[in-house]
Coordinates of C-alpha atoms in Angstrom, one line a residue:
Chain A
X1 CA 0.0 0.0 0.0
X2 CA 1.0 3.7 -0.8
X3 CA 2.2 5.5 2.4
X4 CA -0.5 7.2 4.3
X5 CA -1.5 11.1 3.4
X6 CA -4.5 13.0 4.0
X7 CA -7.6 13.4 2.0
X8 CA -9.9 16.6 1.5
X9 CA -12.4 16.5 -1.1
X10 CA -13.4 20.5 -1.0
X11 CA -17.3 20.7 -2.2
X12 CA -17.0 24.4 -4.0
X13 CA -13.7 26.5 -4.5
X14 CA -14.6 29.0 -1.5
X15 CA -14.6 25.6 0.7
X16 CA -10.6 25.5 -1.2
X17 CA -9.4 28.6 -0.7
X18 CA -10.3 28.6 3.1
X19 CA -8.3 24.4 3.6
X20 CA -4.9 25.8 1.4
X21 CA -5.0 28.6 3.8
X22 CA -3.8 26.5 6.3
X23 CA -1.6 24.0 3.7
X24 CA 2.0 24.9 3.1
X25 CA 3.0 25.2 -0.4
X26 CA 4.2 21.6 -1.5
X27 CA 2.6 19.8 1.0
X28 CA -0.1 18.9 -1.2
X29 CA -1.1 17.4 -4.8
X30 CA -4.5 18.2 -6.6
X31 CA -6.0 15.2 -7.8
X32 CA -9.4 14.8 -10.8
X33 CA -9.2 11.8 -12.7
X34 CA -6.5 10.4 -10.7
X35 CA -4.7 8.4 -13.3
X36 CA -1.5 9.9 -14.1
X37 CA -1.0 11.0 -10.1
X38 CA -1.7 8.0 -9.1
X39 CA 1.2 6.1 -10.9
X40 CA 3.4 8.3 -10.7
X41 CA 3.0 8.4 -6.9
X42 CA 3.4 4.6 -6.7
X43 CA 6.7 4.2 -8.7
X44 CA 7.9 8.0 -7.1
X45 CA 7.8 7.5 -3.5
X46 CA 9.7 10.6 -2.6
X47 CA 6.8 12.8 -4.0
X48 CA 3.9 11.7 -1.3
X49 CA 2.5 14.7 -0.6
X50 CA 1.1 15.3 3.0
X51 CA -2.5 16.0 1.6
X52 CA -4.2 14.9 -1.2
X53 CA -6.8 17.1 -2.4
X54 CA -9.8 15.8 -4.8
X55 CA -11.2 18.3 -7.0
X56 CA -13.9 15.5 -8.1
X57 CA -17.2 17.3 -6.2
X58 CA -16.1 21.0 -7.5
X59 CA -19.7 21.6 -9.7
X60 CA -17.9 25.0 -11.3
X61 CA -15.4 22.8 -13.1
X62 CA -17.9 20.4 -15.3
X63 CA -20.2 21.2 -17.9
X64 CA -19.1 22.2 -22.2
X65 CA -21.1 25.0 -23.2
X66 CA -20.9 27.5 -26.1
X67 CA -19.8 30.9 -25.2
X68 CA -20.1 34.5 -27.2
X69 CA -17.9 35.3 -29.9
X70 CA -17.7 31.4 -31.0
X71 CA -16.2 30.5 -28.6
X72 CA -16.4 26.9 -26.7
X73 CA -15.3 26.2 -23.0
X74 CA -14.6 22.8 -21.6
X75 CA -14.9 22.1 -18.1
X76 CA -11.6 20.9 -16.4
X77 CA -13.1 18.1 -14.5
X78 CA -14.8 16.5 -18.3
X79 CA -13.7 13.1 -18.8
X80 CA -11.9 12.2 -22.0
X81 CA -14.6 9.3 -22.5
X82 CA -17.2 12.2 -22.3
X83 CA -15.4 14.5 -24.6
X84 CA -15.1 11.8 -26.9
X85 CA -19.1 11.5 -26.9
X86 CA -20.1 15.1 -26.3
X87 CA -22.2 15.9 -29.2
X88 CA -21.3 19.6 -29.0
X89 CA -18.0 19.4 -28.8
X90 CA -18.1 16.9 -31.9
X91 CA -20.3 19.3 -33.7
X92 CA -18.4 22.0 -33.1
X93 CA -14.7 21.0 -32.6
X94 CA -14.7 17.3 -33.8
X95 CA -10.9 17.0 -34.1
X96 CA -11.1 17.6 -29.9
X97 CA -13.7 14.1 -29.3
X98 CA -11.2 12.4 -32.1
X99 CA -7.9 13.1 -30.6
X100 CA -9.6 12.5 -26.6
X101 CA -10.6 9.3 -28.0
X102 CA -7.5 8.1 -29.2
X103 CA -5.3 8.6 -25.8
X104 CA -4.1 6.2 -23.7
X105 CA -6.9 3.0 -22.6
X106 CA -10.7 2.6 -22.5
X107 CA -10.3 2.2 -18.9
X108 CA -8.3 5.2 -18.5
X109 CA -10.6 7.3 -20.7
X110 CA -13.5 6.8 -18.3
X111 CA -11.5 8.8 -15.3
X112 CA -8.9 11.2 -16.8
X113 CA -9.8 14.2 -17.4
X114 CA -9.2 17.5 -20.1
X115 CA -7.5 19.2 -17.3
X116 CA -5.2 15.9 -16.6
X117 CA -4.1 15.6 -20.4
X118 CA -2.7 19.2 -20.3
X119 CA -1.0 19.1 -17.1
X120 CA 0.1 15.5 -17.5
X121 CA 3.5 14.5 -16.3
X122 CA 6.3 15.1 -18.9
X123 CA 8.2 11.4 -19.4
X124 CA 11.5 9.9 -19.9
X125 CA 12.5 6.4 -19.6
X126 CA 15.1 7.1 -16.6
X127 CA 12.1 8.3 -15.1
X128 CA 9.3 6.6 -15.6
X129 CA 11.0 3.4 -13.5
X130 CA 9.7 1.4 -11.0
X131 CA 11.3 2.0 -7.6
X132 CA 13.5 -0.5 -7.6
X133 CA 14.7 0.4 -10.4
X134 CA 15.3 3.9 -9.6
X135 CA 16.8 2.7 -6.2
X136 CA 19.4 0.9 -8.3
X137 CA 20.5 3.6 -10.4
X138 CA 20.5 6.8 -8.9
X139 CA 17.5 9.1 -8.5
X140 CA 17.8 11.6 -11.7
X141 CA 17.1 15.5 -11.3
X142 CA 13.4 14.8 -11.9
X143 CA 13.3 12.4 -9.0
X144 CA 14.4 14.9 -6.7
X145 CA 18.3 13.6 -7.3
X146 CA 21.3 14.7 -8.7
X147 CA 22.1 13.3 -12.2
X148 CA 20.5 13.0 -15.2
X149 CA 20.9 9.7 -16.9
X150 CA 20.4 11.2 -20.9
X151 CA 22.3 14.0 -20.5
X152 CA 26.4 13.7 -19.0
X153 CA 26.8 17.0 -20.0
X154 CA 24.0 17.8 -17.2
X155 CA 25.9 15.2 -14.6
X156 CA 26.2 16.4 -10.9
X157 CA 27.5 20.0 -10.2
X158 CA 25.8 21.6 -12.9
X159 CA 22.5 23.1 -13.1
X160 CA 19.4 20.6 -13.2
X161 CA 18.5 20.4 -16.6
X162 CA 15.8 17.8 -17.0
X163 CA 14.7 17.0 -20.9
X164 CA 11.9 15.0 -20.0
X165 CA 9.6 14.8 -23.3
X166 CA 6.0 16.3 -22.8
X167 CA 3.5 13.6 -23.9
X168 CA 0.3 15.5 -24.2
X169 CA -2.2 14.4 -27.1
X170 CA -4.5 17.3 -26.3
X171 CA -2.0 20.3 -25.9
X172 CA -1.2 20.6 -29.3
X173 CA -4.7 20.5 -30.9
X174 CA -6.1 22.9 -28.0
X175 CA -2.6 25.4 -29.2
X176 CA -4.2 25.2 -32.7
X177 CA -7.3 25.9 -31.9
X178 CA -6.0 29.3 -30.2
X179 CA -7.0 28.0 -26.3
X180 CA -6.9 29.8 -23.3
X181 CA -7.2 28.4 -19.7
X182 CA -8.9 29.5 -17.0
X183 CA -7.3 29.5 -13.7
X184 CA -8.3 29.8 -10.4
X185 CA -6.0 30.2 -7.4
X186 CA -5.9 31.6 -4.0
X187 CA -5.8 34.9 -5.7
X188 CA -8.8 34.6 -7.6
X189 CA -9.1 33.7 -11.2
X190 CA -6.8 34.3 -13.8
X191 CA -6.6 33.4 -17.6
X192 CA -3.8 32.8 -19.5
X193 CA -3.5 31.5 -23.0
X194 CA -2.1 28.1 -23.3
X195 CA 1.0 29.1 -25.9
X196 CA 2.4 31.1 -22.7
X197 CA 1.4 27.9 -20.2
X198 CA 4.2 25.7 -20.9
X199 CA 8.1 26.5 -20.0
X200 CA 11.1 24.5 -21.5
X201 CA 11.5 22.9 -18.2
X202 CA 10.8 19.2 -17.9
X203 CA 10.7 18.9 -14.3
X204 CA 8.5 22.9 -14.1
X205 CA 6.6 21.9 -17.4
X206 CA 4.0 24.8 -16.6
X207 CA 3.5 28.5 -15.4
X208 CA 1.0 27.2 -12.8
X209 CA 1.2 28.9 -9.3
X210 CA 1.6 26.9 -6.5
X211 CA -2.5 26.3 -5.7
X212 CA -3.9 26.9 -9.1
X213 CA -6.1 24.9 -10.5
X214 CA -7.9 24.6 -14.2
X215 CA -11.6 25.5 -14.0
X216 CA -11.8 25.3 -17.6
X217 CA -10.6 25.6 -21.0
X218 CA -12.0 27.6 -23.9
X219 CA -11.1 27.1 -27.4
X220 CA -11.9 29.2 -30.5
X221 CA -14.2 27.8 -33.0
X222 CA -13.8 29.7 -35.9
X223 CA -10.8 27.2 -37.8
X224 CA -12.2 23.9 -35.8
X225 CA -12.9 22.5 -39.2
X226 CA -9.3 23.1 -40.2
X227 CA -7.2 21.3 -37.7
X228 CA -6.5 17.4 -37.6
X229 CA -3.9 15.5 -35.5
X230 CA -1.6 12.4 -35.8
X231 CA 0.3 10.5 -33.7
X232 CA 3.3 8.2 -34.2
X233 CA 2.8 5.2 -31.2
X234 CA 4.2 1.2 -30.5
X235 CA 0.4 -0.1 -30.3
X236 CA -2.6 1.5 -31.5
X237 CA -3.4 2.1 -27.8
X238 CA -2.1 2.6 -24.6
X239 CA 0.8 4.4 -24.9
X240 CA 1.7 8.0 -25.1
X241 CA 2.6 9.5 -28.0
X242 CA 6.1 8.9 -29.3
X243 CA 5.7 12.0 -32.0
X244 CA 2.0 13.5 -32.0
X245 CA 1.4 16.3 -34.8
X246 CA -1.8 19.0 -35.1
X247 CA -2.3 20.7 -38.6
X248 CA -3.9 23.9 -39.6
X249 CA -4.8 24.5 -42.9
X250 CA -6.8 27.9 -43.2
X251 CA -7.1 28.7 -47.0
X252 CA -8.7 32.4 -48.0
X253 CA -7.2 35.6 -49.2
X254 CA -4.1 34.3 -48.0
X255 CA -2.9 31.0 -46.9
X256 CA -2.1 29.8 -42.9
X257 CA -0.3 27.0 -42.2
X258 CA 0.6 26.6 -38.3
X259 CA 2.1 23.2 -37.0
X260 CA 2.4 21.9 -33.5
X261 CA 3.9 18.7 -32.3
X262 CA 4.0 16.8 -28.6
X263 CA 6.2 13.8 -27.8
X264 CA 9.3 15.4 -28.7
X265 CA 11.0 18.2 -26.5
X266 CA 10.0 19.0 -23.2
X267 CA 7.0 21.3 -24.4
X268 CA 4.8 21.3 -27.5
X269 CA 6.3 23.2 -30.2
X270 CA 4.5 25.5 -32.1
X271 CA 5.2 27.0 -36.1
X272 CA 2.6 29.5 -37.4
X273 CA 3.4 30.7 -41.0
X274 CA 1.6 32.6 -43.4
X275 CA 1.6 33.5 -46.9
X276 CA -0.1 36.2 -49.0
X277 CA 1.0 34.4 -52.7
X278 CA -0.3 31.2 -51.3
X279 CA 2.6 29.2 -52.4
X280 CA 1.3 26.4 -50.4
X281 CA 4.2 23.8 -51.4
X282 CA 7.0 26.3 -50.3
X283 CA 5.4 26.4 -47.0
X284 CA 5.0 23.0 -45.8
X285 CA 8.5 22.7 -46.6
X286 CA 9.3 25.9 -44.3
X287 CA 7.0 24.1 -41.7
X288 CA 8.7 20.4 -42.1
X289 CA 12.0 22.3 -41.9
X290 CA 11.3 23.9 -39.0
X291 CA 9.7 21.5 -37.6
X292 CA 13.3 19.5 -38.0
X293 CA 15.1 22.1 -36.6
X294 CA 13.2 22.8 -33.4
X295 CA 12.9 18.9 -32.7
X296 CA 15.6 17.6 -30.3
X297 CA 14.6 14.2 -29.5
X298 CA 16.3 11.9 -27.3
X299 CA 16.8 8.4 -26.6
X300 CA 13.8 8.3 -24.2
X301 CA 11.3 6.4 -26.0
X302 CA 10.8 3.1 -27.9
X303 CA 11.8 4.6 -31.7
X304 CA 15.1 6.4 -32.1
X305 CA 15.5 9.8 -31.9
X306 CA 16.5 10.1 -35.6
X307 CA 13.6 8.3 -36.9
X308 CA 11.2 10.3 -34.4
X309 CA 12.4 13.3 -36.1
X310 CA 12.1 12.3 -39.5
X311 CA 8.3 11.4 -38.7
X312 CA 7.1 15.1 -37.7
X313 CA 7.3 15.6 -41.6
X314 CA 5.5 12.2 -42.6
X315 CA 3.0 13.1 -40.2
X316 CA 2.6 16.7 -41.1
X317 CA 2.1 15.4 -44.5
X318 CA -0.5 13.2 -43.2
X319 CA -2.6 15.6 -41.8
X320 CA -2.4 17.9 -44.8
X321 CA -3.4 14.5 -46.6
X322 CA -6.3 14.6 -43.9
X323 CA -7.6 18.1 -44.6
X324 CA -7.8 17.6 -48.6
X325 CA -4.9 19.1 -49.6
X326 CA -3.2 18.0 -52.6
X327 CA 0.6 18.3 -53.5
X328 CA 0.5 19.8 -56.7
Chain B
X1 CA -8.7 6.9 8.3
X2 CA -12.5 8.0 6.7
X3 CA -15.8 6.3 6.9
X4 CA -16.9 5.6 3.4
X5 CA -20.2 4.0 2.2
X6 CA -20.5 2.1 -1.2
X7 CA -22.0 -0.7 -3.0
X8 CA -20.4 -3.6 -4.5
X9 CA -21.8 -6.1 -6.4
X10 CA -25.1 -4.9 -4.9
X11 CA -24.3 -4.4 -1.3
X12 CA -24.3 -1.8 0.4
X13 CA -20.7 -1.7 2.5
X14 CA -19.9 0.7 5.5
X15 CA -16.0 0.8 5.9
X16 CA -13.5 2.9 7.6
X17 CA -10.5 3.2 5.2
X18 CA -7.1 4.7 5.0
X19 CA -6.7 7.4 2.6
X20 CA -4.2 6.2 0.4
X21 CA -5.6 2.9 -0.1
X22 CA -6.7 2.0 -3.4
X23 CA -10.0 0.4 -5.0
X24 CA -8.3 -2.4 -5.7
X25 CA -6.6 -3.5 -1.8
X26 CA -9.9 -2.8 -1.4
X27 CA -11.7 -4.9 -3.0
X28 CA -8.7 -7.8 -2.4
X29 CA -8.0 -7.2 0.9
X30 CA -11.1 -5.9 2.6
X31 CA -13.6 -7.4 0.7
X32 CA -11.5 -10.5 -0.2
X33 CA -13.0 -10.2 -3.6
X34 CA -10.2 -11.8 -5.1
X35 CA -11.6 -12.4 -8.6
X36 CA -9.9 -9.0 -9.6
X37 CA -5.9 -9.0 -10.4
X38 CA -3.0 -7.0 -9.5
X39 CA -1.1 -7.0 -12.0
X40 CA 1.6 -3.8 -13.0
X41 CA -0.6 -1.6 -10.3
X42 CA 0.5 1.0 -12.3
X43 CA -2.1 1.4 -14.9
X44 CA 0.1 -0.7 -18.2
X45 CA -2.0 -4.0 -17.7
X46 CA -5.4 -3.5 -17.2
X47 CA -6.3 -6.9 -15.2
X48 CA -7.5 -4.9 -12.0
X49 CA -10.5 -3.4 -14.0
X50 CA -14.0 -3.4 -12.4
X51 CA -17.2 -1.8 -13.3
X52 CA -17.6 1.7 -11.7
X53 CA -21.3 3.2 -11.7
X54 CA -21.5 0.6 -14.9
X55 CA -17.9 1.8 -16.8
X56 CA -14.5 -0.4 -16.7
X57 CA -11.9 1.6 -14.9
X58 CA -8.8 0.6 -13.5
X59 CA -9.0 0.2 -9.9
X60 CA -5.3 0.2 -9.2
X61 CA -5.2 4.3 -10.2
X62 CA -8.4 4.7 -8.0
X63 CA -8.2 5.7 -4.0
X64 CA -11.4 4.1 -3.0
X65 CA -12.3 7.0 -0.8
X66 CA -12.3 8.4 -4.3
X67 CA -15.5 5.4 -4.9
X68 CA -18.0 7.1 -2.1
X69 CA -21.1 6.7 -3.4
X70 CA -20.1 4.7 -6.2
X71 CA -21.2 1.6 -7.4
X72 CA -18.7 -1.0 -8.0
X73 CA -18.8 -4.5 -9.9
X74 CA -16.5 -6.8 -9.5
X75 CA -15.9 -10.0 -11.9
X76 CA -17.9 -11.8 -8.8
X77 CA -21.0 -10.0 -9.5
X78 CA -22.1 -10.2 -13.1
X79 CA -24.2 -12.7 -12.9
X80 CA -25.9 -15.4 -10.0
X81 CA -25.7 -19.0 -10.2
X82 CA -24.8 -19.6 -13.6
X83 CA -22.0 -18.3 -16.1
X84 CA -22.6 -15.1 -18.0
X85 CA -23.0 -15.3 -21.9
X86 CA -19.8 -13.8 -22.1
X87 CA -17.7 -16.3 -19.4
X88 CA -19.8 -19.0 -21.5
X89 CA -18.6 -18.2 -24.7
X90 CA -15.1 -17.4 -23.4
X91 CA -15.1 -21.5 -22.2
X92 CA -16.2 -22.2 -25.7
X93 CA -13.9 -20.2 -28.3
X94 CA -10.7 -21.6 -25.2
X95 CA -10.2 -17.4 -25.0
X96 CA -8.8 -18.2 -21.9
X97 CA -5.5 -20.1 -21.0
X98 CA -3.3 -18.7 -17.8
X99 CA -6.8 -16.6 -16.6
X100 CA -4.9 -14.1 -15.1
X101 CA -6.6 -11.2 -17.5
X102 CA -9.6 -13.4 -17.8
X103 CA -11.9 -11.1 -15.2
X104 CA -11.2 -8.1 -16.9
X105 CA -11.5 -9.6 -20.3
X106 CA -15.0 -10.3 -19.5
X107 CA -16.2 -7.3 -17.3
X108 CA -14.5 -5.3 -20.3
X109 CA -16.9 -7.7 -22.5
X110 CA -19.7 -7.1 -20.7
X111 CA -20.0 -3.3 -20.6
X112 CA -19.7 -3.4 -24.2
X113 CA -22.2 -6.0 -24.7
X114 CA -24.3 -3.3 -22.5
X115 CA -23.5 -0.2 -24.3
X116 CA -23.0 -2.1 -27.9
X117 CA -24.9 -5.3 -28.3
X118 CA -24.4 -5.7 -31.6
X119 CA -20.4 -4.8 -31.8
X120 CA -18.5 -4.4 -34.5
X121 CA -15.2 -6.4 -35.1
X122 CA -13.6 -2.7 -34.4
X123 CA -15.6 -1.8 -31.4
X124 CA -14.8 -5.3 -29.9
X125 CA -10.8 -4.8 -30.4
X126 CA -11.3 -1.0 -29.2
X127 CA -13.2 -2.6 -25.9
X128 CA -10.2 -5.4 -25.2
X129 CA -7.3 -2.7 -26.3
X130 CA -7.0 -1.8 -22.5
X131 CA -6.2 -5.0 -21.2
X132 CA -3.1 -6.7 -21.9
X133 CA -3.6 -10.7 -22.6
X134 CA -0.1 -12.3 -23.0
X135 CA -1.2 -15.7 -23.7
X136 CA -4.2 -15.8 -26.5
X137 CA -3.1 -13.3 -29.2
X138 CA -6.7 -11.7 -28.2
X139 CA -8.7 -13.4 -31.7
X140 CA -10.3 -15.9 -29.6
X141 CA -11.0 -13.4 -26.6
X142 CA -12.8 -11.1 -30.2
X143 CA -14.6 -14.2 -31.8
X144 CA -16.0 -14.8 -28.1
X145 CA -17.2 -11.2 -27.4
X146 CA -19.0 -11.6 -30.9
X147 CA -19.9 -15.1 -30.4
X148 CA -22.1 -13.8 -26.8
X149 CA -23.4 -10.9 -28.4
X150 CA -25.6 -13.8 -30.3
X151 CA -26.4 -15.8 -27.6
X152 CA -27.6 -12.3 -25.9
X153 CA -29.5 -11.5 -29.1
X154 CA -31.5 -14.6 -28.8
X155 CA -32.6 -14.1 -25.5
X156 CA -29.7 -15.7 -23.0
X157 CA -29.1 -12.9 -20.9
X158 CA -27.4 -13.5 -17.0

């Protein structure tokens, strides 16, 4: 059994901000769906917290509804079973339900959350060890040691650099589709929009104060239609995205291309281009380069870093191939 | 330790548990409901699934202070008596050999059967994609799934 911690299960965010009041920062973990915290408090011992807080019975975080200005917001707490089946959100933003209903298991589907997926735990095969296995080598910056297996340049005495990848499936489509979160902390709400959310840093991964939450997420509508996503995995289930890749393709008076892949480097990695002359071949190839440039995978994954790289393009392509549009 | 009420497999249970605790101690070591596996308790494997309020979710990733409320089946209470079409059709089509994702299999079975009862060949390998079966090569564990889905068509239901 896991070591013991205290539970609070706060019934509204006033009944919140009143128990982390008396909680010193780091002494507790939020928990929603449960899945990802969970594991990674069984094989990570050293990061019990003293309290566990549920955000399960806060009513403000569920519901989807349609806002002003096409604009749709997603509850935090909404289950990436329920996203998958929401018929707004596959009326409205289908590529959303698709890409929920493609991560991780069945069985995990029905507890994780929207919320969970962005926030989830960036990964790296020194880390994401059992304990034994940890115990035998030595813990790595992420664990709360001082090494990093991947990296010697980043070997004790210099500065923690930790290059876990970030594995979110939703991250990337939600960037495309121009989201902003909505955060609530003991200083009252906030938003923030989710291209300035996520920092280089694997072990930091976000610009989340210490007692924030996500209440919800709201996504703009208006290029929904144009956005697919593809992801490069083992087995067609289960695992996290080795190389996952969203597409927009917005064709008018002038032509938008903007790429963003997960699975790679420690955040997801966005490339918005634009042309007026709507020399659509030139571009993808700008994208694909760029794409190829930014990438720095590492050996942290089942495919090598190489061949990871080489399938932003291929899957680039196969988005574009998704969204109609032809090479010539 | 918390008080928590829930029902499993239809009755009603009163316990005081530890915080950190999961569904699945729970359910094996409270309960003694052994039927359901521990397996990776991490989340990989899938063999500690159980019904909650009617969906398969891993009980291994669930505190089962977390289950208040909740209603839980376990691989003990699908059916009284007699086999459920799906065990049935499992014995028939030999989908199972070392059992040890067999309860899962089958709760995972049916809740699809429940939602889906006429699958298709897709929905069935969607349904069993979440638990990991090391010995069959999961065809017989489909062509059983398919193979109860008839018998529950014509009218033998648990």
């Amino acid at each position: 059994m896991m070591p013991s911690f205290a539970y609070e299960r706060p019934r509204s965010l006033e009944e919140l901000g009143k128990l982390l009041e008396n909680l010193e920062a780091g002494s507790f973990l939020f928990s929603a769906g449960a899945t990802d915290v969970i594991s990674g408090l069984k094989s990570h011992p050293q990061s019990y917290p003293k309290t566990l807080i549920s955000l399960t019975a806060l009513s403000e975080l569920k519901g989807v509804r349609l806002l002003e200005k096409n604009r749709l917001s997603i509850g935090a707490l909404t289950k990436l079973s329920e996203i998958a089946e929401n018929a707004l959100i596959l009326k409205q933003a289908a590529v959303v339900a698709q890409t929920a209903a493609k991560i991780a298991s069945p069985q995990i589907r029905n507890r994780a959350t929207i919320a969970g997926n962005i926030l989830v735990n960036n990964r790296c095969s020194y880390f994401n060890q059992s304990r034994h296995n940890r115990l035998v080598h030595q813990f790595c910056f992420k664990a709360g040691g001082d090494i990093c297996h991947l990296i010697p340049a980043a070997r004790e005495g210099h500065s923690p650099l930790c290059r876990a990848r970030f594995v979110s499936d939703l991250a990337p489509v939600l960037l495309l589709l121009r989201a902003t979160l909505q955060l609530w902390g003991p200083d009252g709400y906030r938003k923030i929009s989710l291209e300035d959310f996520y920092t280089p840093d694997g072990i930091r991964r976000n610009n989340l104060k210490s007692g924030e939450i996500i209440t919800a997420i709201e996504t703009d509508l208006s290029c929904a239609k144009n956005v697919t996503y593809e992801k490069l995995r083992i087995r067609n289930t289960l695992d996290f995205p080795s190389v996952g890749v969203a597409v927009m393709l917005n064709v008018t008076e002038s032509m938008e291309l903007a790429v963003c892949y997960t699975g790679v480097n420690t955040h997801p990695v966005l490339i918005k281009l634009s042309d007026d002359r709507k020399n659509g071949k030139a571009m993808i190839q700008a994208a694909c380069d760029q794409a190829k440039k930014s990438a720095q995978p590492l050996r942290q994954d089942h495919f090598p870093p190489s061949y990871r790289k080489e399938m932003i393009a291929v899957l680039i392509h196969q988005n574009l191939q998704k969204l109609g549009w032809k090479n010539d | 330790m918390k008080v928590i009420t829930l029902k499993v497999n239809g009755h009603c249970f009163v316990k005081a548990v530890c915080p950190s605790m999961t569904l699945l101690e729970f359910l094996r070591e409270e309960l003694h409901l052994t039927g359901t596996k521990r397996g990776c308790d991490v989340g990989d494997c899938g063999c500690c699934t159980v019904l909650l309020d009617g969906k398969p979710i891993l009980s291994c990733l669930l505190p089962v202070i977390e289950a208040e409320g909740c209603e839980v089946v376990t691989i003990e209470g699908i059916s009284e008596c007699r086999l459920h079409p799906v065990q049935e059709a499992m014995v028939e089509q030999g989908a199972i050999q070392c059992g040890f994702c067999t309860p899962a299999m089958v709760l995972n079975g049916v809740h699809l059967l429940g939602t889906h009862p006429r699958p298709t060949v897709d929905q069935v390998k969607e349904c069993v994609s979440g638990t990991l079966c090391r010995c069959t090569g999961y065809t017989k564990i489909e062509t059983a799934f398919l193979e109860a889905a008839k018998k529950m068509e014509h009218g033998d239901n648990p």
